[in-house]
XYZ file of C-alpha atoms in Angstrom:
571
model
C 16.276 -63.767 4.754
C 12.776 -62.769 5.925
C 14.058 -61.483 9.210
C 16.760 -59.565 7.419
C 14.362 -57.967 4.994
C 12.118 -56.970 7.884
C 15.079 -55.243 9.582
C 16.032 -53.293 6.433
C 12.508 -52.150 6.017
C 12.299 -51.005 9.642
C 15.653 -49.119 9.193
C 14.318 -47.482 6.151
C 11.153 -46.293 7.965
C 13.255 -45.068 10.818
C 15.405 -43.079 8.453
C 12.497 -41.505 6.685
C 10.920 -40.482 10.059
C 14.023 -38.955 11.377
C 14.747 -36.788 8.180
C 11.095 -35.743 7.702
C 11.201 -32.853 9.872
C 14.143 -30.940 8.483
C 13.519 -27.783 6.191
C 15.079 -28.007 2.817
C 15.529 -31.895 2.781
C 15.669 -33.788 -0.482
C 12.667 -36.128 0.256
C 10.326 -37.067 -2.501
C 7.551 -34.601 -3.513
C 4.220 -34.977 -2.007
C 1.521 -36.337 -4.226
C -0.463 -33.533 -5.694
C -3.999 -33.111 -4.275
C -7.026 -33.199 -6.460
C -8.460 -29.809 -7.037
C -10.621 -27.648 -9.266
C -9.817 -24.068 -8.152
C -6.565 -22.184 -8.672
C -4.693 -21.139 -5.433
C -3.892 -17.519 -4.836
C -0.751 -16.398 -2.789
C -0.185 -12.617 -2.429
C 3.077 -11.549 -0.894
C 2.951 -7.896 0.004
C 5.821 -5.840 1.136
C 5.439 -2.567 2.959
C 7.004 0.635 1.597
C 9.156 -1.022 -1.151
C 10.267 1.303 -4.111
C 9.208 -0.188 -7.393
C 12.749 0.439 -8.889
C 14.128 -2.362 -6.482
C 12.338 -4.808 -8.753
C 11.984 -2.935 -12.026
C 15.699 -1.860 -12.638
C 15.155 1.740 -13.548
C 18.254 3.472 -12.150
C 21.961 2.578 -11.977
C 21.981 3.933 -8.504
C 20.106 0.908 -7.078
C 21.560 -2.610 -7.471
C 19.625 -4.797 -9.720
C 17.279 -7.267 -8.413
C 19.555 -10.221 -9.025
C 21.765 -8.730 -6.077
C 18.902 -7.669 -4.030
C 16.332 -10.568 -4.603
C 17.683 -13.375 -6.714
C 14.937 -15.774 -5.772
C 12.286 -13.186 -6.691
C 13.871 -12.736 -9.942
C 14.452 -16.499 -10.622
C 10.935 -17.790 -9.483
C 8.617 -15.022 -10.109
C 9.907 -12.356 -12.571
C 11.436 -14.961 -14.854
C 8.275 -17.059 -14.708
C 5.770 -14.357 -14.569
C 4.773 -10.991 -15.820
C 6.248 -7.730 -14.483
C 4.128 -4.736 -14.516
C 6.168 -1.673 -15.352
C 3.569 0.947 -14.579
C 1.716 -0.317 -11.448
C 0.517 2.332 -8.997
C -1.130 3.043 -5.719
C -3.955 5.321 -5.886
C -3.498 6.610 -2.352
C 0.190 5.839 -1.457
C -0.138 5.026 2.079
C -0.209 1.669 3.793
C -3.804 1.291 5.044
C -5.762 2.791 2.114
C -3.828 0.346 -0.263
C -4.571 -2.598 1.942
C -8.324 -1.693 2.526
C -8.717 -0.982 -1.232
C -7.588 -4.386 -2.097
C -9.418 -6.199 0.728
C -12.691 -4.504 0.059
C -12.656 -6.257 -3.429
C -10.922 -3.393 -5.572
C -12.361 0.160 -4.443
C -10.753 3.306 -4.433
C -9.962 4.569 -0.959
C -12.585 6.994 -1.076
C -15.255 4.527 -1.707
C -13.679 1.799 0.651
C -14.023 4.428 3.333
C -10.386 4.184 4.488
C -8.596 7.466 3.575
C -5.448 7.357 5.649
C -3.523 5.272 8.344
C -5.213 6.756 11.365
C -8.846 7.558 12.783
C -11.129 9.048 12.260
C -10.885 8.806 8.390
C -8.721 5.861 8.238
C -6.975 2.995 10.178
C -8.516 -0.349 10.840
C -11.486 1.126 12.859
C -12.739 2.868 9.607
C -12.531 -0.337 7.691
C -14.325 -2.577 10.127
C -17.547 -0.363 9.884
C -18.302 -2.305 6.576
C -16.140 -5.436 6.425
C -18.968 -7.927 6.088
C -18.597 -8.311 2.387
C -14.962 -8.139 1.749
C -12.715 -10.076 -0.610
C -11.812 -12.801 2.059
C -15.485 -13.302 2.878
C -16.296 -13.821 -0.761
C -13.339 -16.148 -1.269
C -14.605 -18.253 1.730
C -18.045 -18.590 0.185
C -16.522 -19.677 -2.952
C -14.801 -22.654 -1.159
C -11.271 -21.126 -0.423
C -9.317 -21.461 2.742
C -8.206 -18.023 3.479
C -5.283 -16.762 5.735
C -4.266 -13.107 6.802
C -0.614 -13.388 8.039
C 1.606 -10.342 8.994
C 0.378 -6.789 9.108
C -3.242 -6.139 8.700
C -4.471 -2.520 8.728
C -2.821 0.253 10.579
C -3.990 0.612 14.160
C -5.404 -2.784 14.365
C -3.697 -3.869 17.442
C -4.269 -0.639 19.210
C -7.894 0.010 17.873
C -9.461 -3.225 17.315
C -7.556 -6.399 18.619
C -8.687 -8.970 19.511
C -11.382 -8.610 17.087
C -10.845 -11.008 14.068
C -12.609 -9.571 10.928
C -14.819 -11.662 8.881
C -13.666 -14.127 6.253
C -10.336 -15.416 7.606
C -9.907 -19.234 8.442
C -6.374 -18.323 9.804
C -5.750 -14.753 11.010
C -2.364 -14.060 12.563
C -1.444 -10.345 12.802
C 2.122 -9.835 14.050
C 3.110 -6.835 16.396
C 5.532 -4.774 14.583
C 7.118 -2.554 17.133
C 9.856 -5.038 17.989
C 11.221 -7.311 14.877
C 12.960 -9.894 17.028
C 10.207 -10.631 19.415
C 7.382 -12.473 17.690
C 3.902 -11.376 19.190
C 0.558 -10.956 17.783
C -3.216 -11.782 17.611
C -4.409 -15.144 16.298
C -8.018 -16.347 15.465
C -10.419 -17.706 12.865
C -13.751 -16.234 11.503
C -16.515 -16.910 9.006
C -19.070 -14.627 7.769
C -19.146 -12.675 11.253
C -16.322 -11.089 13.181
C -14.830 -13.329 16.035
C -12.693 -12.838 19.119
C -8.925 -13.912 18.749
C -6.395 -14.489 21.349
C -2.895 -13.217 21.968
C -0.066 -15.342 21.126
C 3.743 -15.492 21.490
C 6.037 -17.403 19.353
C 9.368 -16.674 21.232
C 12.463 -14.846 19.905
C 13.076 -14.754 16.185
C 12.972 -12.551 13.292
C 9.535 -11.294 12.446
C 9.706 -11.736 8.732
C 10.962 -15.281 8.923
C 8.193 -16.005 11.548
C 5.566 -14.575 9.043
C 6.927 -16.981 6.380
C 6.858 -19.852 8.756
C 3.140 -19.149 9.537
C 2.542 -19.008 5.737
C 4.006 -22.458 5.402
C 2.058 -23.812 8.189
C -1.143 -22.632 6.717
C -0.275 -24.156 3.285
C 0.463 -27.410 5.065
C -2.833 -27.424 6.663
C -4.821 -26.538 3.635
C -2.884 -28.183 0.812
C -5.910 -30.463 -0.114
C -8.347 -27.486 -0.907
C -7.966 -24.384 -2.667
C -6.508 -21.587 -0.569
C -6.016 -17.725 -0.615
C -2.939 -16.481 1.328
C -2.409 -12.729 2.068
C 1.094 -12.647 3.317
C 1.633 -9.175 4.422
C 5.326 -8.944 5.377
C 6.494 -5.937 7.641
C 9.581 -5.176 5.746
C 10.992 -2.940 4.501
C 8.964 -0.476 6.578
C 10.667 1.451 9.314
C 12.322 0.575 11.476
C 13.628 -1.745 8.683
C 15.705 -4.072 10.815
C 17.524 -6.583 8.644
C 17.653 -10.288 9.669
C 21.590 -10.438 9.756
C 24.495 -8.048 10.087
C 25.762 -9.567 6.747
C 22.664 -8.335 5.004
C 23.469 -4.734 6.233
C 27.177 -4.938 5.445
C 26.393 -5.662 1.784
C 24.967 -2.233 1.405
C 27.240 -0.363 3.906
C 28.430 2.052 1.148
C 25.069 2.515 -0.634
C 24.258 6.238 -0.954
C 21.378 7.303 -3.188
C 21.990 10.181 -5.471
C 19.703 9.303 -8.522
C 16.788 10.856 -10.277
C 15.843 14.180 -9.332
C 17.613 14.039 -6.052
C 17.757 16.974 -3.556
C 17.991 20.535 -5.267
C 18.493 18.901 -8.863
C 15.143 20.223 -9.941
C 14.309 23.982 -10.077
C 13.733 25.714 -6.776
C 11.154 27.918 -8.532
C 9.077 24.901 -8.901
C 9.046 23.959 -5.107
C 5.436 23.572 -3.687
C 4.620 25.929 -0.870
C 2.641 23.009 0.915
C 5.714 21.087 1.199
C 7.851 24.006 2.572
C 8.307 22.139 5.965
C 9.652 19.006 4.274
C 11.975 20.839 2.001
C 13.327 22.798 5.239
C 14.154 19.280 6.819
C 15.774 17.856 3.913
C 19.499 18.516 5.194
C 18.587 17.562 8.784
C 16.836 14.367 7.857
C 19.453 13.238 5.184
C 21.849 11.319 7.492
C 19.065 8.983 9.011
C 17.187 8.868 5.742
C 20.342 7.361 4.161
C 20.885 4.912 6.611
C 17.317 3.952 6.420
C 17.540 3.513 2.816
C 20.481 1.077 3.291
C 18.425 -0.787 5.890
C 15.392 -1.213 3.518
C 17.774 -2.769 0.870
C 19.149 -5.166 3.515
C 15.713 -6.237 4.528
C 14.854 -7.225 1.070
C 17.277 -10.196 1.387
C 15.336 -11.442 4.259
C 12.107 -11.219 2.196
C 13.882 -13.118 -0.519
C 14.682 -15.889 1.816
C 10.862 -16.196 2.794
C 9.984 -16.320 -0.970
C 12.591 -19.226 -1.353
C 11.080 -21.251 1.297
C 7.449 -20.628 0.160
C 7.956 -21.475 -3.418
C 10.185 -24.424 -2.434
C 7.226 -25.641 -0.391
C 4.831 -25.245 -2.986
C 7.008 -27.194 -5.465
C 7.551 -30.055 -3.141
C 3.804 -30.231 -2.669
C 3.264 -30.163 -6.440
C 1.061 -27.011 -5.935
C 3.234 -24.601 -8.092
C 1.195 -25.442 -11.157
C -2.025 -24.714 -9.632
C -1.135 -21.533 -7.866
C -0.826 -17.912 -8.943
C 1.692 -15.896 -7.134
C 1.537 -12.136 -6.783
C 4.295 -10.022 -5.424
C 3.655 -6.380 -4.779
C 3.951 -3.469 -2.250
C 1.488 -0.976 -0.773
C 3.421 2.345 -1.827
C 6.606 3.551 -2.756
C 9.116 5.753 -0.815
C 11.104 8.928 -1.515
C 14.972 8.803 -0.875
C 15.415 12.381 -1.447
C 14.141 12.952 -4.908
C 12.783 16.596 -5.303
C 14.316 17.484 -1.964
C 11.888 15.199 -0.074
C 11.992 12.041 2.029
C 9.238 9.407 3.018
C 5.960 8.689 1.072
C 2.454 10.021 0.580
C 3.313 12.347 -2.211
C 2.218 12.509 -5.941
C 5.680 11.835 -7.439
C 6.561 8.658 -9.125
C 8.749 7.478 -6.287
C 5.787 7.504 -3.955
C 2.929 6.398 -6.131
C 4.714 3.645 -8.145
C 4.810 0.101 -6.696
C 6.383 -3.189 -7.745
C 3.945 -5.730 -9.171
C 4.633 -9.076 -10.608
C 2.352 -11.995 -11.188
C 3.485 -15.576 -11.978
C 0.535 -17.748 -13.292
C 0.696 -21.499 -13.806
C 2.559 -22.559 -16.896
C -0.581 -24.429 -18.186
C -2.363 -21.081 -18.667
C -0.301 -20.636 -21.917
C 2.690 -18.409 -23.062
C 3.664 -15.664 -20.687
C 4.312 -11.959 -21.252
C 7.521 -11.041 -19.460
C 6.674 -7.399 -19.072
C 3.558 -5.419 -19.468
C 3.449 -1.450 -19.666
C -0.236 -0.754 -19.301
C -1.309 1.668 -16.560
C -2.317 -0.566 -13.727
C -3.850 0.661 -10.417
C -2.497 -2.074 -8.334
C -4.889 -1.929 -5.354
C -7.797 -1.933 -7.727
C -6.887 -4.404 -10.401
C -5.176 -6.852 -8.044
C -8.490 -7.378 -6.241
C -10.433 -7.693 -9.473
C -7.770 -10.283 -10.609
C -8.091 -12.441 -7.446
C -11.807 -12.316 -8.053
C -11.596 -13.347 -11.735
C -9.235 -16.289 -10.589
C -11.773 -17.596 -8.064
C -14.728 -17.280 -10.363
C -16.412 -14.505 -8.181
C -18.410 -12.439 -10.905
C -21.106 -11.142 -8.755
C -20.931 -7.785 -6.968
C -19.032 -4.713 -7.905
C -15.323 -3.840 -8.188
C -13.781 -0.631 -9.527
C -10.634 -2.665 -10.814
C -9.841 -4.527 -14.114
C -8.822 -8.159 -14.095
C -5.144 -8.551 -15.286
C -5.631 -12.155 -16.515
C -5.804 -11.127 -20.235
C -2.368 -9.429 -19.801
C -0.700 -12.372 -18.195
C -0.611 -14.612 -21.336
C -1.903 -12.436 -24.341
C -1.323 -9.131 -25.962
C -4.876 -7.909 -25.191
C -5.935 -4.665 -27.094
C -9.137 -4.892 -25.378
C -7.566 -4.184 -21.895
C -7.073 -0.394 -21.450
C -6.920 2.017 -18.874
C -5.923 5.555 -20.280
C -5.707 7.315 -16.866
C -5.359 6.693 -13.000
C -6.741 9.179 -10.399
C -4.579 9.604 -7.006
C -5.433 11.340 -3.904
C -3.903 11.961 -0.502
C -6.397 12.831 2.191
C -4.335 12.219 5.491
C -2.996 15.732 6.092
C -4.936 18.893 5.498
C -1.897 20.773 4.932
C -0.606 18.527 2.225
C -3.979 17.214 0.694
C -3.496 16.769 -3.090
C -5.123 14.979 -5.899
C -3.650 13.949 -9.181
C -4.358 12.293 -12.518
C -1.712 10.329 -14.600
C -2.026 9.273 -18.189
C 0.824 7.404 -20.209
C 2.156 10.956 -20.932
C 0.782 13.414 -18.405
C 0.724 13.905 -14.678
C -1.404 16.758 -13.410
C -1.581 17.554 -9.566
C -3.699 20.011 -7.664
C -2.829 20.929 -4.038
C -5.844 21.467 -1.901
C -4.484 23.815 0.769
C -2.728 26.251 -1.486
C -4.271 25.888 -4.839
C -0.934 25.150 -6.403
C -0.878 23.023 -9.610
C 1.750 20.887 -11.206
C 2.021 19.543 -14.651
C 4.699 17.028 -15.822
C 5.178 15.371 -19.241
C 6.240 11.950 -17.701
C 7.121 10.532 -21.148
C 9.930 12.929 -21.719
C 10.645 14.067 -18.278
C 10.309 10.937 -16.200
C 12.121 12.452 -13.038
C 9.564 15.101 -13.053
C 11.987 18.100 -12.981
C 10.007 20.658 -15.126
C 6.730 21.784 -13.815
C 4.750 22.858 -16.996
C 1.681 23.916 -15.300
C 2.134 27.774 -15.908
C 2.923 27.263 -19.658
C 0.201 28.930 -21.767
C 0.664 26.360 -24.523
C -0.515 23.456 -22.335
C -3.620 25.168 -20.894
C -5.543 23.016 -23.135
C -4.039 19.904 -21.994
C -4.824 20.895 -18.326
C -8.359 21.782 -19.239
C -8.858 18.269 -20.606
C -7.381 16.689 -17.513
C -8.912 18.689 -14.701
C -12.578 17.582 -15.166
C -11.618 13.929 -14.987
C -9.783 14.576 -11.847
C -12.696 16.347 -10.299
C -15.095 13.674 -11.353
C -13.248 10.946 -9.273
C -11.795 13.152 -6.359
C -12.897 12.092 -2.885
C -14.210 14.305 -0.230
C -11.611 16.128 1.965
C -11.098 19.289 3.835
C -8.366 21.364 2.763
C -7.625 23.679 5.508
C -6.718 23.322 9.092
C -5.476 26.701 10.571
C -8.184 29.307 10.067
C -7.861 33.035 9.982
C -7.652 34.502 13.519
C -10.599 36.029 15.250
C -10.621 38.879 17.778
C -12.327 39.076 20.925
C -15.607 41.134 20.619
C -15.343 41.535 16.953
C -17.619 39.876 14.377
C -16.054 36.850 12.565
C -17.111 35.182 9.373
C -15.253 32.334 7.588
C -16.530 29.666 5.303
C -14.864 26.262 5.584
C -13.528 24.822 2.293
C -13.813 21.185 1.079
C -13.345 19.485 -2.087
C -14.423 16.165 -3.758
C -17.542 14.311 -3.495
C -20.927 15.806 -4.673
C -22.370 19.139 -3.308
C -24.120 20.149 -1.368
C -22.004 19.546 1.773
C -23.440 19.507 5.322
C -21.179 20.593 8.169
C -21.264 19.494 11.920
C -19.023 19.795 14.993
C -17.829 16.368 16.042
C -15.805 17.045 19.031
C -14.685 19.987 21.167
C -16.637 23.085 21.776
C -16.670 26.240 19.428
C -15.259 29.327 20.787
C -17.769 31.060 22.791
C -19.807 33.384 20.775
C -19.078 31.464 17.419
C -21.312 28.774 15.756
C -20.985 26.524 12.785
C -23.755 26.612 10.396
C -24.607 23.287 8.256
C -23.455 25.207 5.261
C -20.028 25.557 6.504
C -19.834 29.118 7.769
C -18.441 29.784 11.124
C -19.853 33.227 12.259
C -20.455 35.220 15.430
C -18.726 37.347 17.962
C -16.096 35.585 20.108
C -16.529 36.310 23.739
C -13.468 34.401 25.145
C -9.803 34.468 23.950
C -7.586 31.572 23.258
C -6.762 28.638 20.999
C -9.642 26.309 20.233
C -8.922 22.960 18.571
C -11.950 20.818 17.373
C -13.269 18.367 14.958
C -15.754 19.154 12.253
C -17.191 16.838 10.021
C -18.454 17.483 6.281
C -20.910 15.087 4.520
C -21.324 15.049 0.723
C -24.461 14.193 -1.115
C -22.446 11.253 -2.755
C -22.472 7.737 -1.559
C -19.432 5.535 -1.111
C -19.629 2.615 -3.739
C -18.182 -0.071 -1.311
C -19.794 0.929 2.042
C -22.999 2.455 0.526
C -22.766 5.133 3.044
C -22.434 8.898 2.387
C -19.062 10.278 1.820
C -17.837 11.841 4.934
C -14.491 13.605 6.314
C -13.633 14.661 9.712
C -10.903 17.295 10.214
C -9.147 18.870 13.186
C -9.329 22.742 12.852
C -7.696 25.439 15.185
C -9.525 28.669 15.779
C -7.331 31.405 17.347
C -9.212 34.187 19.194
C -6.982 37.093 20.007
C -7.626 39.116 23.107
C -7.881 42.973 23.169
């Protein structure tokens, strides 16, 4: 009898070992670890429209068809923010804004996706006191998995920025060959190493890396920044079946194409309007691929939440789902992103807090600056109350109908292209836009005209409304240059032109950063280019402008570098 009992016990152990490694098995849940802090998991997608989560149009399949796990596990358990925005609707400014701890892109020092005003290299100038560094000091294990900041692999790798216990940045050029940089760091930057994880789907590999991090740190509080590459271009779905589901999808919703008045078209966007018909076939195919990619993201969410539940960590974890910017599918006769319209600036945002925190609010319609307020919320969860943040913690909005939480306006700005630089302010009713290069203005009553089809900026009856919005916009506008192509000069003739900038605090100071001025011309620190050209040709150079104001995160002067072209015509 004793021998038989021992044999039965041995068989049971062998069966347990044999089944332990299979994903999705039905084994008993792991005993919950003892902890005093709340975990934070941020699932950040790339270029995902807000109305693929908040069902705002019949044109797009509802979330239960796109991302059923997201709906069941996060939206139905948490709070969905109906009016969440990216203050600069580009990948890198949004991410740097959050990782800085909640600062506007102009104050975080990352204005665009590429150098010299943006990209990874712009952020690393002052990345010693970032959100992950603060979380590490507060006792959190931290992980950056997926897409870091634009240009990291070409500009900064293998540098590992401070604050990451687990740093694994995936190369995004090929979605079925998993390559990247891996490393670890504390208060100082470190050096990582190149890794290869074979063939496979990049989104699934990012999800698996997240599971590995949770498994290694389940006994301590952790912060996971899971930045998935999808549905950014090339937007390659995980399976052909995912794509077949949307093979007949063709978006024609909202203010699609020429459905708004042509008289309202913005001169600064003329090139994009002209390309609309040419770009339409590829952009429609791209929209289908974007939707198909969401199903692969949903599978990652399923595995992640299943793992947290099995480890009994779900009730001690706040899960955030968001995207870095929206994407236009033809509204206003425009494709892509980086524009002041709702389809570009609005982002999905949902937060699921532990049930023990109290009764949840299914939806919230406050104006939320996602990049600022998300960072402030994470700081609040971790108990980090020292230092500065321009955001407001969303915790009161997760469980109560807080009247004290109130933001009445959000300021937006696009710095990346001198030809299309703009700034805007949005309230619950109005959106006012100014275009830097052309001086054009737009005003929309977004409460009664949510598709922004009627530009009211020229209506005299609303002059008072514009007069009240404009000073608030100017107060928070960051420094930028609003021209690229200067008036032509003529060989042997006196030339005089004053460069224009906006934002920041005057006076401005101008310098030549790269490339010689045309012979005979000089740039004065006041911004005046003057002299008599002595050589004909086309001269492209970089000029820098510095404002008297200081960035709140970097504590450095506001600066902007622009490429300008000076044409000198011959006789």
